[in-house]
Coordinates of C-alpha atoms in Angstrom, one line a residue:
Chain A
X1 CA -25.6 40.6 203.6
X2 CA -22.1 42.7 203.4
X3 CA -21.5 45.0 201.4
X4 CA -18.5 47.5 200.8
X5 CA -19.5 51.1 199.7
X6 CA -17.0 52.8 197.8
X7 CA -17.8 56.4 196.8
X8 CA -16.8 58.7 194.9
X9 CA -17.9 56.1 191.7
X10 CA -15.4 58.7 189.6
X11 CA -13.3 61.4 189.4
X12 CA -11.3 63.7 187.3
X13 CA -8.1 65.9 188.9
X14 CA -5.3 67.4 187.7
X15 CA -1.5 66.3 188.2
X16 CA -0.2 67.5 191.6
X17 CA -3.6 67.5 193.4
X18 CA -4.1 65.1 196.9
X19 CA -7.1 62.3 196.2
X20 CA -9.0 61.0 199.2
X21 CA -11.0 57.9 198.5
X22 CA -13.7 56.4 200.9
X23 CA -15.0 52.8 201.6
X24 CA -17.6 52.2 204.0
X25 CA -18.4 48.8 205.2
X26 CA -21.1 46.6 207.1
X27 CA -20.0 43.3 207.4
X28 CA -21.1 40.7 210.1
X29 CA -17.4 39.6 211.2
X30 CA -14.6 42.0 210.4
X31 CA -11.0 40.5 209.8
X32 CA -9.3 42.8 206.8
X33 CA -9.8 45.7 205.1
X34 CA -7.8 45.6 201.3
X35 CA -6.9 48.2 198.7
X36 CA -6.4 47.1 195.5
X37 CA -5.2 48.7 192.3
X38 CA -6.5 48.1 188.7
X39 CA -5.3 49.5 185.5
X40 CA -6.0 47.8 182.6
X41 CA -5.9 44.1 183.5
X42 CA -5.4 42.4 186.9
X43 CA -5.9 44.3 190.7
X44 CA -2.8 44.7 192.5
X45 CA -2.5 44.7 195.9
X46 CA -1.7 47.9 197.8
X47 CA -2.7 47.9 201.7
X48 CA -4.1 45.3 204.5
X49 CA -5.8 47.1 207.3
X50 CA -6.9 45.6 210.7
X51 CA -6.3 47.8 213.2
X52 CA -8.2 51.1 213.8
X53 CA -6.1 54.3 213.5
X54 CA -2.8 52.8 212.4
X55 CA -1.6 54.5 208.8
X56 CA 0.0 52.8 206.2
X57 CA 2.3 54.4 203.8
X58 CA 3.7 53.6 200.7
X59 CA 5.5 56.5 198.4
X60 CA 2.5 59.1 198.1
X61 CA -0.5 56.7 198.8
X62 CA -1.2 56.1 202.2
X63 CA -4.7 54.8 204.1
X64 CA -6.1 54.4 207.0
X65 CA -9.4 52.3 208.8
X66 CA -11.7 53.4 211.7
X67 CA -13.7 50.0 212.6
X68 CA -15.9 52.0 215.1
X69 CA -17.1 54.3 211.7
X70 CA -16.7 51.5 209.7
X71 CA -14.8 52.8 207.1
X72 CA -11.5 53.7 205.0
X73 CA -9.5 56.1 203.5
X74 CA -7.4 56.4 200.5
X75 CA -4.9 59.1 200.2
X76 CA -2.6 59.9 196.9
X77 CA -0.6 63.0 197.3
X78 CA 0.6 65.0 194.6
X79 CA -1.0 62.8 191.7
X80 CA 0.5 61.6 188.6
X81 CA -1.3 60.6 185.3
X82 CA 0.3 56.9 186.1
X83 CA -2.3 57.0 189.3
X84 CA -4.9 56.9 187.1
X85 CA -7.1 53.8 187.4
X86 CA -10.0 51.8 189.4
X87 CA -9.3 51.6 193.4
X88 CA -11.0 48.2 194.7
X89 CA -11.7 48.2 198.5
X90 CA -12.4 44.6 199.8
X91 CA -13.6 43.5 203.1
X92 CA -12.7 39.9 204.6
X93 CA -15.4 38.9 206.8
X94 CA -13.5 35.9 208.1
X95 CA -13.1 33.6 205.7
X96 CA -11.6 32.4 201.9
X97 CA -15.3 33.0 200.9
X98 CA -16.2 36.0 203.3
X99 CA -14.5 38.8 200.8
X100 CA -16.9 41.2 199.6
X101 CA -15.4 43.9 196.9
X102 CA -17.0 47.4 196.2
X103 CA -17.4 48.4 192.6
X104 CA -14.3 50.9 192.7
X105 CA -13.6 54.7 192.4
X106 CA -12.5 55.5 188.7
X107 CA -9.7 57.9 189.1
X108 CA -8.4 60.4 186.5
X109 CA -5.3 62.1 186.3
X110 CA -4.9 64.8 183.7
X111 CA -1.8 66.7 182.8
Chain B
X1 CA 8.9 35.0 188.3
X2 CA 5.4 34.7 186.7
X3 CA 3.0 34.9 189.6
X4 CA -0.5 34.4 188.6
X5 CA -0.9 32.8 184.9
X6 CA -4.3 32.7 183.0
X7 CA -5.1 31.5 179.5
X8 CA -6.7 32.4 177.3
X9 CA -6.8 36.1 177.5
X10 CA -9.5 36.6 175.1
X11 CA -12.5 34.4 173.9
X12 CA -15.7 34.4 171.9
X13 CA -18.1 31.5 172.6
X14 CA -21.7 30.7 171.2
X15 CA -24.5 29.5 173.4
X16 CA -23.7 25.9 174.1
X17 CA -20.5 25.5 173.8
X18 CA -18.0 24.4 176.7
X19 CA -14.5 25.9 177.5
X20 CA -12.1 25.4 180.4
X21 CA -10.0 29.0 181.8
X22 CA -6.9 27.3 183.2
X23 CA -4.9 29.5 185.6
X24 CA -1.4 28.3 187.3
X25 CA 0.6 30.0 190.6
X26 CA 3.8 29.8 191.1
X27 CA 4.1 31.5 194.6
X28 CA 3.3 28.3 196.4
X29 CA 0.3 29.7 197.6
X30 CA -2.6 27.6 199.3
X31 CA -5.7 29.3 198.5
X32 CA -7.1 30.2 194.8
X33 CA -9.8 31.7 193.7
X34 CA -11.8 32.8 190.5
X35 CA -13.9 35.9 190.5
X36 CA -15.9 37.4 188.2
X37 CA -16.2 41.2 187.1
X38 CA -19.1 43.1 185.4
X39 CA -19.8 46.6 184.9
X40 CA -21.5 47.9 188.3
X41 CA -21.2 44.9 190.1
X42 CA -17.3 44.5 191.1
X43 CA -16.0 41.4 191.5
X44 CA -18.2 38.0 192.4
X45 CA -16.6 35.1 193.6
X46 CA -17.2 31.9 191.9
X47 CA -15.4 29.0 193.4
X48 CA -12.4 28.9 195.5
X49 CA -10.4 26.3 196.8
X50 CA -8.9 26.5 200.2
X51 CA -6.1 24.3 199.9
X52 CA -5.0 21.2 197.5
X53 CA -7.9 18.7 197.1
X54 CA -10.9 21.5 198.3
X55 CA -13.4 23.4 196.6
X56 CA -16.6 25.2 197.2
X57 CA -18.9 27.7 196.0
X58 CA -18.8 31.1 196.0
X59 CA -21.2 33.7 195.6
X60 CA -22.2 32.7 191.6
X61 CA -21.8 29.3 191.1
X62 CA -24.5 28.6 188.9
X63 CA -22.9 27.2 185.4
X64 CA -19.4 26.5 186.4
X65 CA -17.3 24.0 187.6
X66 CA -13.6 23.5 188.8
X67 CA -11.1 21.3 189.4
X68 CA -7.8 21.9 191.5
X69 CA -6.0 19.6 189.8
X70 CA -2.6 20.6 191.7
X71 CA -1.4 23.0 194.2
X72 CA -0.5 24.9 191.3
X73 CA -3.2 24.6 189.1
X74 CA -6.4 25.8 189.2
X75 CA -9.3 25.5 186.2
X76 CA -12.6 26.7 185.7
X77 CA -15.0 25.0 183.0
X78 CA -18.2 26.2 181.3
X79 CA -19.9 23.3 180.1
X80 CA -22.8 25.3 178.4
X81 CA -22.2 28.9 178.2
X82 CA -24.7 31.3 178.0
X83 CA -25.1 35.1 177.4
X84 CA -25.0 36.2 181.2
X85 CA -21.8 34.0 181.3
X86 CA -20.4 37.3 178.9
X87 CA -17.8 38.7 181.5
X88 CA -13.8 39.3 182.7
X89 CA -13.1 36.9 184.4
X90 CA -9.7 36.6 187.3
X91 CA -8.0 33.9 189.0
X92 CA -6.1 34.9 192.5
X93 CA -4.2 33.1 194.6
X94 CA -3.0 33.5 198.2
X95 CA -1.1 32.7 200.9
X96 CA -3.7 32.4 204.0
X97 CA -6.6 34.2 202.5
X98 CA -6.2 37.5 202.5
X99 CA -3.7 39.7 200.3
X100 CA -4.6 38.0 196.7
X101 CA -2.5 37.8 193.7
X102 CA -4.6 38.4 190.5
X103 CA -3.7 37.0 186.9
X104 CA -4.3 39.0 184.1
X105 CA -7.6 38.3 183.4
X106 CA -9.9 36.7 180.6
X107 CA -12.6 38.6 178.5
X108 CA -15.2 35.9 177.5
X109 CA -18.2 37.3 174.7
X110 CA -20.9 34.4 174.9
X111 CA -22.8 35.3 171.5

């Protein structure tokens, strides 16, 4: 069965600090790794990852995938209050069906 | 430009009674999708529908149906709902199966 790991479940940090947040995976047929965002209603996308060791960047946020360790990083840098919300890591396992989601890392900014 | 469009946004159901979640895309997208989220558990697919005139199960099936009645259009129908129905539920769409587009969501209470 696959299953995506996200860890921490929470956490609580103050405006200006850097955030790293983890997903580890073991799925039978890698394709994509995805980062979603979720605020109060619908995920949006941030990042598709399928190459180990490539970074992507947007703004402050940035992430990065190591398919040997089987796993992914999500970087804010200097954090803002609107960075609060639930991060989603999804793995595709090759197919429309074959996406497995973790249960997100609750994020907190405070002023 | 509109995206991913789901109605209703809110409902309250008793045991037995029958609704239909109706969600339209307007990015011309071949895939859609709708998911499931509970506390702890992330999101669950349901059904998804590969491309205009396809469907199949997902991972939680049991008590729904759908019908992709267009490229466009995709609904989802409770025919008896049930307590363990009581959920947020999201339709996505995408292009080739990977990056989704999420609408903004529908809280159903089952009472």
């Amino acid at each position: 069965e696959d299953k995506v790991v996200q860890s921490p479940l929470s956490l609580v940090v103050h405006e200006g600090d850097t955030v790293t947040l983890n997903c580890s995976y073991e799925v039978t047929n890698f394709r994509s790794l995805l980062w979603y965002k979720q605020e109060k209603k619908a995920p949006t996308f941030l990042f598709m990852l399928t190459s180990s060791g490539i970074e992507k960047k947007s703004g402050r946020l940035s992430s990065i995938l190591d398919k040997k360790e089987l796993f992914s990083i999500l970087n804010i840098t200097a954090t803002q209050t609107g960075d609060s919300a639930v991060y989603l890591c999804a793995v595709n396992s090759g197919g429309y069906q074959k996406v497995t989601f973790g249960t997100g890392t609750k994020l907190q900014v405070i002023p | 430009n509109a995206g991913v469009t789901q109605t209703p946004k809110f409902q309250v159901l008793k045991t037995g009674q029958s609704m239909t979640l109706q969600c339209a895309q307007d990015m011309n997208h071949n895939s859609m999708y709708w998911y499931r989220q509970d506390p702890g558990m992330g999101l669950r697919l349901i059904y998804y529908s590969a491309s205009e005139g396809t469907t199949d199960k997902g991972e939680v099936p049991n008590g729904y149906n759908v019908s992709r009645l267009n490229k466009r259009e995709f609904s989802l129908r409770l025919e008896s709902a049930a307590p363990s129905q009581t959920s947020v539920y999201f339709c996505a769409s995408s292009a080739q199966g990977d990056g989704y587009t999420f609408g903004s969501g529908t809280r159903l209470t089952v009472v």
